[in-house]
CSV table of C-alpha atoms and ligand atoms in Angstrom, one decimal:
chain,number,residue,atom,x,y,z
A,145,MET,CA,238.1,-80.8,-114.8
A,146,THR,CA,236.1,-80.6,-111.4
A,147,ARG,CA,234.4,-76.7,-111.8
A,148,ILE,CA,231.5,-76.9,-114.4
A,149,LEU,CA,229.5,-73.7,-114.7
A,150,VAL,CA,225.5,-74.6,-116.4
A,151,ILE,CA,224.4,-71.9,-118.0
A,152,GLY,CA,220.2,-72.2,-117.9
A,153,GLY,CA,218.4,-73.6,-115.0
A,154,GLY,CA,215.3,-75.2,-117.5
A,155,ILE,CA,214.8,-79.1,-117.0
A,156,ALA,CA,218.0,-79.7,-119.0
A,157,GLY,CA,220.3,-77.4,-116.9
A,158,THR,CA,218.7,-78.2,-113.6
A,159,ALA,CA,218.9,-82.4,-114.3
A,160,THR,CA,222.7,-81.8,-115.8
A,161,ALA,CA,223.5,-79.9,-112.4
A,162,LEU,CA,221.7,-83.0,-110.4
A,163,ALA,CA,223.7,-85.7,-112.5
A,164,LEU,CA,227.1,-84.0,-112.3
A,165,HIS,CA,226.7,-83.6,-108.5
A,166,LYS,CA,225.8,-87.2,-108.1
A,167,ALA,CA,229.0,-88.0,-110.4
A,168,GLY,CA,231.0,-85.7,-107.4
A,169,LEU,CA,231.7,-82.7,-109.7
A,170,ASP,CA,231.9,-79.4,-108.8
A,171,VAL,CA,229.0,-77.7,-110.6
A,172,ALA,CA,226.9,-74.2,-110.2
A,173,VAL,CA,224.0,-73.1,-112.2
A,174,HIS,CA,222.8,-69.4,-114.0
A,175,GLU,CA,219.6,-69.1,-114.3
A,176,ALA,CA,218.2,-65.6,-116.5
A,177,HIS,CA,214.6,-65.9,-114.8
A,178,PRO,CA,214.7,-64.3,-111.5
A,179,ASP,CA,211.9,-67.2,-110.0
A,180,THR,CA,212.5,-70.4,-111.5
A,181,ALA,CA,212.8,-70.4,-115.3
A,182,GLU,CA,211.2,-69.0,-118.5
A,183,ASP,CA,207.6,-70.7,-118.7
A,184,ILE,CA,204.3,-70.2,-121.0
A,185,GLY,CA,202.5,-72.1,-118.4
A,186,ALA,CA,202.2,-75.2,-120.9
A,187,PHE,CA,202.2,-78.6,-119.9
A,188,LEU,CA,204.4,-81.8,-121.3
A,189,THR,CA,204.2,-85.6,-121.2
A,190,LEU,CA,207.3,-86.9,-120.0
A,191,ALA,CA,208.1,-90.7,-121.3
A,192,SER,CA,209.1,-93.5,-120.1
A,193,ASN,CA,213.2,-92.9,-121.5
A,194,GLY,CA,213.0,-89.4,-119.4
A,195,MET,CA,211.1,-91.3,-116.6
A,196,ARG,CA,214.3,-94.1,-116.5
A,197,ALA,CA,216.6,-91.2,-116.7
A,198,LEU,CA,214.7,-89.3,-113.5
A,199,VAL,CA,215.6,-92.5,-111.8
A,200,GLN,CA,219.1,-92.6,-112.1
A,201,LEU,CA,219.0,-89.1,-111.0
A,202,ASP,CA,217.3,-90.4,-107.5
A,203,ALA,CA,214.6,-87.8,-108.6
A,204,SER,CA,211.9,-89.9,-109.7
A,205,ASP,CA,209.9,-89.4,-106.1
A,206,THR,CA,210.3,-85.3,-106.7
A,207,VAL,CA,208.8,-85.6,-110.5
A,208,THR,CA,205.7,-88.8,-109.6
A,209,ALA,CA,204.6,-86.0,-106.7
A,210,LEU,CA,203.4,-83.9,-109.7
A,211,GLY,CA,201.0,-84.0,-112.4
A,212,PHE,CA,199.6,-87.5,-113.7
A,213,PRO,CA,200.4,-90.9,-114.8
A,214,LEU,CA,199.4,-92.0,-118.4
A,215,PRO,CA,199.5,-95.6,-119.0
A,216,SER,CA,198.0,-95.9,-122.2
A,217,MET,CA,197.0,-93.6,-125.5
A,218,ARG,CA,193.8,-93.6,-127.2
A,219,VAL,CA,193.8,-92.7,-131.1
A,220,LEU,CA,190.5,-91.2,-132.5
A,221,ASP,CA,190.1,-90.7,-136.3
A,222,ASP,CA,188.3,-87.3,-137.5
A,223,GLN,CA,184.8,-88.8,-136.9
A,224,GLY,CA,185.5,-89.7,-133.3
A,225,GLY,CA,186.2,-93.1,-133.6
A,226,GLU,CA,188.5,-95.3,-131.7
A,227,VAL,CA,191.2,-96.8,-133.9
A,228,ALA,CA,193.8,-97.5,-131.3
A,229,HIS,CA,194.0,-97.8,-127.4
A,230,VAL,CA,197.6,-99.0,-127.0
A,231,PRO,CA,200.1,-98.9,-123.1
A,232,LEU,CA,202.5,-95.9,-123.4
A,233,GLY,CA,205.9,-97.0,-123.2
A,234,GLU,CA,206.8,-99.0,-119.5
A,235,ALA,CA,203.3,-98.8,-117.9
A,236,ASP,CA,203.6,-101.7,-116.1
A,237,ASP,CA,206.4,-100.2,-113.8
A,238,ALA,CA,204.7,-97.3,-111.8
A,239,ARG,CA,208.3,-95.1,-111.7
A,240,LEU,CA,208.6,-95.3,-115.7
A,241,ARG,CA,205.2,-94.3,-116.6
A,242,TYR,CA,204.4,-91.4,-119.0
A,243,ARG,CA,203.3,-88.5,-117.0
A,244,CYS,CA,201.3,-85.6,-117.8
A,245,ILE,CA,202.9,-82.3,-116.0
A,246,ARG,CA,202.9,-78.9,-116.2
A,247,ARG,CA,206.1,-77.8,-117.2
A,248,GLY,CA,206.7,-74.9,-115.0
A,249,GLU,CA,205.7,-77.2,-112.1
A,250,LEU,CA,208.8,-80.1,-113.1
A,251,ASN,CA,211.3,-77.0,-113.5
A,252,ALA,CA,210.5,-75.8,-110.4
A,253,ALA,CA,210.8,-79.2,-108.5
A,254,LEU,CA,213.7,-80.0,-110.1
A,255,GLN,CA,215.7,-76.7,-109.0
A,256,ALA,CA,214.1,-77.2,-105.3
A,257,GLU,CA,216.0,-80.6,-105.0
A,258,ALA,CA,218.8,-79.3,-106.5
A,259,ILE,CA,218.7,-76.6,-104.3
A,260,ARG,CA,218.0,-79.1,-101.6
A,261,ARG,CA,221.1,-81.1,-102.5
A,262,GLY,CA,223.5,-77.8,-102.2
A,263,ILE,CA,223.9,-77.3,-105.6
A,264,ARG,CA,224.3,-73.4,-106.0
A,265,MET,CA,221.9,-72.0,-108.5
A,266,THR,CA,221.9,-68.3,-109.2
A,267,HIS,CA,218.3,-66.6,-110.4
A,268,GLY,CA,218.4,-63.5,-112.3
A,269,SER,CA,222.0,-64.3,-113.6
A,270,ARG,CA,221.9,-63.7,-117.4
A,271,LEU,CA,224.5,-64.8,-119.3
A,272,LEU,CA,225.7,-62.1,-121.9
A,273,SER,CA,229.3,-63.4,-123.0
A,274,ILE,CA,231.8,-66.4,-123.1
A,275,GLU,CA,235.7,-66.1,-123.4
A,276,ASP,CA,237.2,-69.5,-124.1
A,277,GLY,CA,241.1,-69.9,-122.9
A,278,PRO,CA,243.6,-72.3,-122.9
A,279,ASP,CA,243.4,-72.6,-119.0
A,280,GLN,CA,239.7,-71.7,-118.3
A,281,VAL,CA,236.4,-70.5,-119.8
A,282,ALA,CA,234.7,-67.1,-118.5
A,283,ALA,CA,231.1,-66.1,-118.7
A,284,ARG,CA,230.1,-62.7,-118.1
A,285,PHE,CA,226.7,-62.1,-117.1
A,286,ALA,CA,224.5,-59.0,-117.3
A,287,ASP,CA,224.9,-57.8,-113.8
A,288,GLY,CA,228.5,-57.2,-114.7
A,289,SER,CA,229.7,-60.4,-112.6
A,290,VAL,CA,232.3,-63.0,-113.9
A,291,ALA,CA,232.4,-66.5,-113.1
A,292,THR,CA,235.0,-69.0,-114.4
A,293,ALA,CA,235.4,-73.2,-115.1
A,294,ASP,CA,236.8,-75.6,-116.5
A,295,LEU,CA,233.5,-76.6,-118.6
A,296,LEU,CA,231.0,-74.4,-119.4
A,297,VAL,CA,227.6,-76.2,-120.4
A,298,GLY,CA,225.0,-74.4,-122.3
A,299,ALA,CA,221.2,-75.6,-121.6
A,300,ASP,CA,219.9,-72.2,-122.2
A,301,GLY,CA,217.0,-73.2,-125.0
A,302,LEU,CA,215.9,-72.4,-128.3
A,303,ASN,CA,217.5,-69.3,-128.0
A,304,SER,CA,220.4,-70.1,-126.9
A,305,THR,CA,223.7,-67.6,-126.1
A,306,VAL,CA,225.8,-70.0,-125.4
A,307,ARG,CA,225.0,-71.5,-129.3
A,308,ARG,CA,226.1,-68.1,-130.6
A,309,SER,CA,229.9,-69.2,-129.5
A,310,VAL,CA,229.5,-72.6,-130.5
A,311,ALA,CA,228.0,-72.4,-133.4
A,312,PRO,CA,227.6,-68.9,-134.9
A,313,GLY,CA,224.9,-68.4,-137.1
A,314,THR,CA,223.0,-71.3,-136.8
A,315,GLU,CA,219.5,-70.3,-135.9
A,316,PRO,CA,216.0,-72.3,-134.8
A,317,VAL,CA,214.1,-73.2,-138.3
A,318,TYR,CA,210.3,-73.4,-138.3
A,319,ALA,CA,209.0,-76.7,-138.3
A,320,GLY,CA,205.4,-76.4,-139.9
A,321,GLN,CA,203.1,-75.8,-137.0
A,322,SER,CA,201.9,-73.5,-134.2
A,323,VAL,CA,201.3,-75.4,-131.3
A,324,PHE,CA,198.3,-74.0,-129.0
A,325,TYR,CA,197.6,-75.1,-125.2
A,326,GLY,CA,195.2,-74.9,-123.0
A,327,TYR,CA,193.0,-76.3,-119.5
A,328,THR,CA,189.6,-76.2,-119.1
A,329,ARG,CA,186.7,-77.7,-116.2
A,330,SER,CA,183.9,-77.4,-117.9
A,331,ALA,CA,184.3,-79.6,-121.0
A,332,PRO,CA,181.8,-82.1,-122.0
A,333,VAL,CA,184.4,-84.7,-121.7
A,334,THR,CA,183.1,-88.1,-119.9
A,335,GLU,CA,185.8,-90.6,-119.9
A,336,ASP,CA,188.4,-91.0,-117.0
A,337,THR,CA,191.9,-90.1,-116.3
A,338,GLY,CA,194.7,-92.7,-117.1
A,339,HIS,CA,195.5,-92.0,-120.8
A,340,ILE,CA,196.0,-89.4,-123.1
A,341,THR,CA,193.6,-89.2,-126.4
A,342,MET,CA,195.2,-88.4,-129.7
A,343,VAL,CA,192.6,-86.8,-132.0
A,344,ARG,CA,193.6,-87.4,-135.8
A,345,GLY,CA,191.6,-84.5,-137.4
A,346,SER,CA,191.5,-83.6,-141.0
A,347,ARG,CA,193.0,-80.4,-140.2
A,348,VAL,CA,194.2,-80.1,-136.8
A,349,ALA,CA,196.0,-82.8,-134.6
A,350,PHE,CA,194.7,-82.7,-131.4
A,351,GLY,CA,195.1,-84.2,-127.7
A,352,TYR,CA,193.8,-84.1,-124.7
A,353,ALA,CA,194.1,-85.7,-121.2
A,354,VAL,CA,192.0,-85.5,-118.1
A,355,SER,CA,193.8,-84.9,-114.5
A,356,PRO,CA,192.5,-86.8,-111.4
A,357,ASP,CA,190.6,-83.9,-110.5
A,358,ARG,CA,188.8,-83.7,-113.7
A,359,GLU,CA,190.7,-80.9,-115.6
A,360,THR,CA,191.4,-81.6,-119.1
A,361,TYR,CA,194.5,-80.5,-120.5
A,362,TRP,CA,194.7,-80.3,-124.1
A,363,PHE,CA,197.0,-79.0,-127.4
A,364,ALA,CA,196.5,-78.3,-130.7
A,365,ARG,CA,199.1,-78.1,-133.5
A,366,VAL,CA,198.1,-76.4,-136.5
A,367,ALA,CA,199.6,-76.8,-140.1
A,368,GLY,CA,200.6,-73.4,-142.0
A,369,GLN,CA,202.4,-70.4,-141.3
A,370,ALA,CA,204.3,-69.2,-138.1
A,371,LEU,CA,202.5,-67.2,-135.7
A,372,THR,CA,204.3,-63.9,-136.1
A,373,ALA,CA,206.9,-62.4,-133.2
A,374,ALA,CA,203.9,-59.5,-132.6
A,375,GLU,CA,201.3,-62.3,-132.4
A,376,LEU,CA,203.5,-64.4,-129.6
A,377,ALA,CA,204.3,-61.3,-127.9
A,378,ASP,CA,200.7,-59.8,-127.8
A,379,PRO,CA,198.3,-63.0,-127.3
A,380,ALA,CA,194.8,-63.0,-128.5
A,381,PRO,CA,193.4,-66.2,-126.7
A,382,ALA,CA,189.7,-65.5,-127.1
A,383,HIS,CA,190.7,-64.9,-131.1
A,384,TRP,CA,193.0,-68.2,-131.2
A,385,ARG,CA,190.0,-70.3,-129.6
A,386,GLU,CA,187.7,-68.9,-132.5
A,387,ARG,CA,190.0,-69.7,-134.9
A,388,LEU,CA,190.6,-73.7,-133.4
A,389,VAL,CA,187.0,-74.1,-132.9
A,390,ALA,CA,186.2,-73.2,-136.7
A,391,SER,CA,188.9,-75.4,-137.9
A,392,LEU,CA,187.7,-78.6,-135.4
A,393,ARG,CA,184.1,-78.4,-135.9
A,394,GLN,CA,184.6,-79.7,-139.2
A,395,ASP,CA,185.1,-82.9,-137.5
A,396,THR,CA,182.6,-84.9,-135.3
A,397,THR,CA,185.3,-85.5,-132.5
A,398,PRO,CA,185.3,-83.8,-128.8
A,399,ALA,CA,188.4,-81.4,-129.6
A,400,ALA,CA,185.8,-78.2,-131.1
A,401,ALA,CA,183.7,-78.6,-127.1
A,402,ILE,CA,187.0,-78.6,-125.2
A,403,VAL,CA,188.5,-75.8,-126.9
A,404,ALA,CA,185.3,-73.9,-126.8
A,405,ALA,CA,184.9,-74.4,-123.0
A,406,SER,CA,188.3,-73.1,-122.4
A,407,THR,CA,187.7,-70.0,-121.5
A,408,ASP,CA,190.8,-69.2,-118.9
A,409,GLY,CA,192.9,-68.5,-121.6
A,410,ILE,CA,195.1,-70.1,-124.0
A,411,MET,CA,198.9,-70.5,-124.7
A,412,ALA,CA,200.6,-70.6,-128.3
A,413,THR,CA,204.4,-71.2,-129.8
A,414,ASN,CA,205.6,-71.8,-132.9
A,415,ALA,CA,206.9,-75.6,-133.3
A,416,THR,CA,210.8,-75.2,-134.3
A,417,GLU,CA,213.6,-77.5,-134.3
A,418,ILE,CA,217.5,-77.3,-134.7
A,419,PRO,CA,219.0,-78.3,-138.0
A,420,PRO,CA,221.0,-81.4,-137.3
A,421,GLY,CA,224.5,-81.1,-137.8
A,422,THR,CA,225.1,-78.3,-135.6
A,423,PRO,CA,228.2,-78.5,-133.8
A,424,TRP,CA,227.5,-78.8,-129.9
A,425,ARG,CA,230.9,-78.2,-128.4
A,426,SER,CA,233.9,-75.9,-128.9
A,427,GLY,CA,236.9,-75.7,-126.7
A,428,ARG,CA,235.7,-76.0,-123.3
A,429,MET,CA,232.0,-75.2,-124.2
A,430,LEU,CA,229.3,-77.8,-124.7
A,431,LEU,CA,225.4,-77.2,-125.9
A,432,VAL,CA,222.8,-80.1,-124.5
A,433,GLY,CA,219.1,-79.9,-124.4
A,434,ASP,CA,217.2,-77.8,-126.6
A,435,ALA,CA,220.2,-75.6,-127.1
A,436,ALA,CA,221.6,-78.6,-128.9
A,437,HIS,CA,218.7,-80.4,-130.4
A,438,ALA,CA,215.6,-79.1,-129.8
A,439,ALA,CA,212.6,-80.6,-132.0
A,440,SER,CA,209.5,-79.8,-132.9
A,441,PRO,CA,207.0,-81.2,-130.1
A,442,ALA,CA,205.3,-84.0,-132.3
A,443,THR,CA,207.2,-87.0,-130.8
A,444,GLY,CA,207.1,-85.2,-127.2
A,445,GLN,CA,210.3,-85.9,-126.3
A,446,GLY,CA,212.2,-82.9,-126.0
A,447,ALA,CA,212.6,-83.1,-121.7
A,448,SER,CA,213.0,-86.7,-121.9
A,449,MET,CA,216.0,-86.1,-124.3
A,450,ALA,CA,217.1,-83.5,-122.0
A,451,LEU,CA,216.7,-85.9,-119.3
A,452,GLU,CA,218.9,-88.4,-120.9
A,453,ASP,CA,221.8,-86.0,-121.8
A,454,ALA,CA,222.1,-85.0,-118.3
A,455,VAL,CA,223.0,-88.9,-117.2
A,456,ILE,CA,225.0,-89.5,-120.1
A,457,LEU,CA,226.9,-86.4,-120.0
A,458,ALA,CA,227.9,-87.2,-116.0
A,459,LYS,CA,228.7,-90.6,-116.6
A,460,SER,CA,231.0,-89.5,-119.6
A,461,LEU,CA,232.9,-87.2,-117.4
A,462,ARG,CA,232.9,-90.1,-114.8
A,463,ASP,CA,234.1,-92.8,-116.9
A,464,THR,CA,236.6,-91.3,-119.0
A,465,PRO,CA,240.4,-90.2,-118.5
A,466,ASP,CA,240.2,-86.6,-119.8
A,467,PRO,CA,237.4,-84.2,-121.2
A,468,GLU,CA,238.0,-84.4,-124.5
A,469,SER,CA,237.3,-88.0,-124.3
A,470,ALA,CA,234.6,-87.6,-122.3
A,471,LEU,CA,233.0,-84.7,-124.5
A,472,ALA,CA,233.6,-87.1,-127.4
A,473,LEU,CA,232.2,-90.4,-125.7
A,474,TYR,CA,229.3,-87.9,-125.2
A,475,GLU,CA,228.5,-86.7,-128.4
A,476,SER,CA,228.9,-90.2,-130.2
A,477,CYS,CA,226.4,-91.5,-127.9
A,478,ARG,CA,223.8,-88.6,-128.1
A,479,ARG,CA,224.0,-87.1,-131.8
A,480,PRO,CA,222.3,-90.2,-133.8
A,481,ARG,CA,219.5,-90.5,-130.9
A,482,VAL,CA,218.5,-87.0,-130.8
A,483,GLU,CA,219.0,-85.9,-134.2
A,484,HIS,CA,216.5,-89.2,-135.0
A,485,ASN,CA,214.3,-87.5,-133.1
A,486,ILE,CA,214.7,-84.0,-134.7
A,487,THR,CA,214.1,-85.9,-138.3
A,488,VAL,CA,211.3,-87.9,-137.2
A,489,SER,CA,209.4,-85.2,-135.2
A,490,GLY,CA,209.9,-82.3,-138.1
A,491,GLN,CA,208.7,-85.0,-140.7
A,492,MET,CA,205.3,-85.4,-138.3
A,493,SER,CA,204.9,-81.9,-138.1
A,494,ARG,CA,205.0,-81.2,-142.1
A,495,GLY,CA,202.8,-84.0,-142.5
A,496,THR,CA,205.5,-86.1,-144.3
A,497,ARG,CA,205.5,-88.9,-142.0
A,498,THR,CA,202.2,-90.8,-140.4
A,499,PRO,CA,202.4,-90.1,-136.6
A,500,PRO,CA,203.3,-93.9,-134.8
A,501,ALA,CA,200.1,-93.3,-132.7
A,502,ARG,CA,198.4,-94.4,-135.8
A,503,THR,CA,199.9,-96.9,-136.4
A,504,GLY,CA,199.3,-98.3,-132.7
A,505,ARG,CA,203.4,-97.4,-131.6
A,506,ALA,CA,203.6,-95.7,-128.8
A,507,PRO,CA,205.6,-92.4,-129.8
A,508,SER,CA,209.4,-92.9,-128.4
A,509,ALA,CA,209.7,-96.6,-129.8
A,510,ALA,CA,212.6,-97.5,-132.0
A,511,ARG,CA,215.2,-94.7,-131.9
A,512,PRO,CA,219.0,-95.4,-132.9
A,513,GLY,CA,220.5,-96.0,-129.8
A,514,ASP,CA,217.4,-97.6,-128.0
A,515,ASP,CA,219.3,-101.4,-127.6
A,516,LYS,CA,222.2,-99.5,-125.9
A,517,LEU,CA,220.2,-96.9,-123.9
A,518,LEU,CA,219.4,-99.0,-120.9
A,519,GLY,CA,223.3,-99.9,-120.0
A,520,GLN,CA,224.1,-95.9,-120.9
A,521,LEU,CA,221.4,-94.7,-118.5
A,522,ASP,CA,222.5,-97.0,-115.8
A,523,TRP,CA,224.3,-95.6,-113.3
A,524,ASN,CA,225.9,-98.6,-112.4
A,525,VAL,CA,227.4,-99.2,-115.9
A,526,ASP,CA,230.4,-97.9,-117.1
A,527,LEU,CA,229.4,-95.7,-120.1
A,528,ARG,CA,232.4,-97.0,-122.2
A,529,THR,CA,231.2,-100.9,-121.4
A,530,ALA,CA,227.5,-99.6,-122.4
A,531,SER,CA,228.6,-98.0,-125.6
A,532,SER,CA,230.7,-100.8,-126.7
A,533,SER,CA,228.3,-103.5,-126.5
A,534,THR,CA,227.1,-105.2,-129.7
A,535,ASP,CA,223.9,-106.2,-128.5
B,13,LIG,C1,205.3,-76.5,-128.1
B,13,LIG,C2,206.0,-77.5,-127.2
B,13,LIG,C3,205.7,-78.6,-126.6
B,13,LIG,C4,206.3,-80.0,-126.2
B,13,LIG,N1,206.0,-80.9,-125.5
B,13,LIG,C5,206.7,-81.7,-125.2
B,13,LIG,C6,206.7,-82.8,-124.4
B,13,LIG,O1,205.1,-83.0,-124.5
B,13,LIG,N2,207.5,-83.5,-123.9
B,13,LIG,C7,208.6,-83.2,-123.9
B,13,LIG,O2,209.4,-83.9,-123.6
B,13,LIG,N3,209.0,-81.7,-124.3
B,13,LIG,C8,208.3,-81.4,-124.8
B,13,LIG,N4,208.6,-79.9,-125.0
B,13,LIG,C9,210.1,-79.9,-125.6
B,13,LIG,C10,210.4,-79.3,-124.1
B,13,LIG,O3,209.9,-78.2,-123.6
B,13,LIG,C11,211.9,-79.1,-124.0
B,13,LIG,O4,212.5,-80.0,-124.6
B,13,LIG,C12,212.8,-79.2,-122.8
B,13,LIG,O5,212.0,-78.2,-121.7
B,13,LIG,C13,214.3,-78.9,-122.4
B,13,LIG,O6,214.5,-77.6,-122.2
B,13,LIG,P1,215.5,-77.0,-122.0
B,13,LIG,O7,215.8,-77.0,-120.6
B,13,LIG,O8,216.9,-77.2,-122.8
B,13,LIG,O9,215.5,-75.4,-122.3
B,13,LIG,P2,214.4,-74.7,-121.7
B,13,LIG,O10,213.4,-75.2,-121.2
B,13,LIG,O11,213.9,-73.4,-122.8
B,13,LIG,O12,215.6,-73.7,-120.5
B,13,LIG,C14,216.4,-73.2,-121.0
B,13,LIG,C15,216.6,-72.2,-119.8
B,13,LIG,O13,217.6,-71.4,-119.9
B,13,LIG,C16,217.3,-70.3,-119.5
B,13,LIG,N5,218.4,-68.9,-120.0
B,13,LIG,C17,217.9,-68.5,-121.6
B,13,LIG,N6,219.0,-67.6,-122.0
B,13,LIG,C18,219.8,-68.0,-120.7
B,13,LIG,C19,220.9,-66.7,-120.7
B,13,LIG,N7,221.0,-65.9,-121.8
B,13,LIG,N8,221.7,-67.0,-119.2
B,13,LIG,C20,221.0,-67.7,-118.4
B,13,LIG,N9,219.7,-68.5,-118.5
B,13,LIG,C21,219.5,-68.6,-119.7
B,13,LIG,C22,216.0,-69.9,-119.8
B,13,LIG,O14,215.3,-68.6,-118.7
B,13,LIG,C23,215.6,-71.2,-119.2
B,13,LIG,O15,215.1,-71.1,-118.1
B,13,LIG,C24,207.7,-79.3,-125.9
B,13,LIG,C25,208.6,-77.9,-126.2
B,13,LIG,C26,207.5,-76.8,-126.9
B,13,LIG,C27,207.9,-75.7,-127.4
């Protein structure tokens, strides 16, 4: 199997292309968006496991040039009292520190790196349908063009078109929280950069981090009804700010003042997840990233899991004799780990599980497969050896 089509040039698709290219495979990416990728302008945190995957792709310098590191996490209760201040992930290694980055900047930098390495990336190329045959798979695009390949990787996100062919009828499920994001340079926050502060409010889960140039990045996760399609299509930042401030004022934490100071627009989305058990592959098609296993954002692991997918998929194709064994090995490595993340994150979003931050542990701690992950991600270790070890 040599020719691989990746549908979607988001974090999962671009990282997959970097990994497949590194493994010597012929890869081309088709991204629907005419510029870089679809993005509402929000930020995310990359965890140590995601940063480790980037090291394996020789892309950590590309990413550590962006955003800012978060070596530790503070946790405040609803009265603003500090209940924990713990190191985050592998804080001692500068390359593996948690990092706070605007999603669009991360995506654009990864795409630029892929193009620099000679990977073919076509923007404005929206997949419409797939014909999967015994000898090849054909992808038909909105501009009328058709591309063929030996394997088609669906990295086209939460509302994946590829998933309609692989797992017809599977739809994302609302995970019980709407999520708001903002930035402000005028928040009355005096603390330093270098940590994320999680505020366990009585009604809203809130987090913020201050960049080295004193911009405060914040998010708020609010339990209740999902935002409607009309609300998302026609954003009402001033109205959202008012409602958030009213909820956050019930507590004596910095959260209400930070949101009140965010006059440059507030972004919103719903927390959604793909139900565990969703098929990921059929014939010559495979789903990765959010298309396969989107989780609610509570554990902050979606992008890091997508980066792990990329390295492990490329290694599975490199280290096995035929595509069927490769995709079976890939799925056996990935499914328990990512589905545990969907479950835990969904329970946190629905309020049926205590956030790890409250227990003083980093959000990515103790997932199935953690013991084998280092070997699975290590580019120089055969994936079959790493996955069969018993330690
Ligand atoms: C509110 C929220 C907060 C989050 N916070 C974090 C966090 O702190 N840390 C973290 O690690 N993760 C976080 N995530 C998750 C993270 O953003 C995703 O898991 C990650 O971006 C992986 O996405 P992806 O590449 O699989 O999909 P996407 O980023 O959705 O990319 C899919 C790409 O496919 C393209 N596409 C779609 N359809 C087609 C088509 N038909 N043809 C061609 N191209 C197509 C799209 O334009 C897009 O560029 C968060 C997610 C949300 C919603």
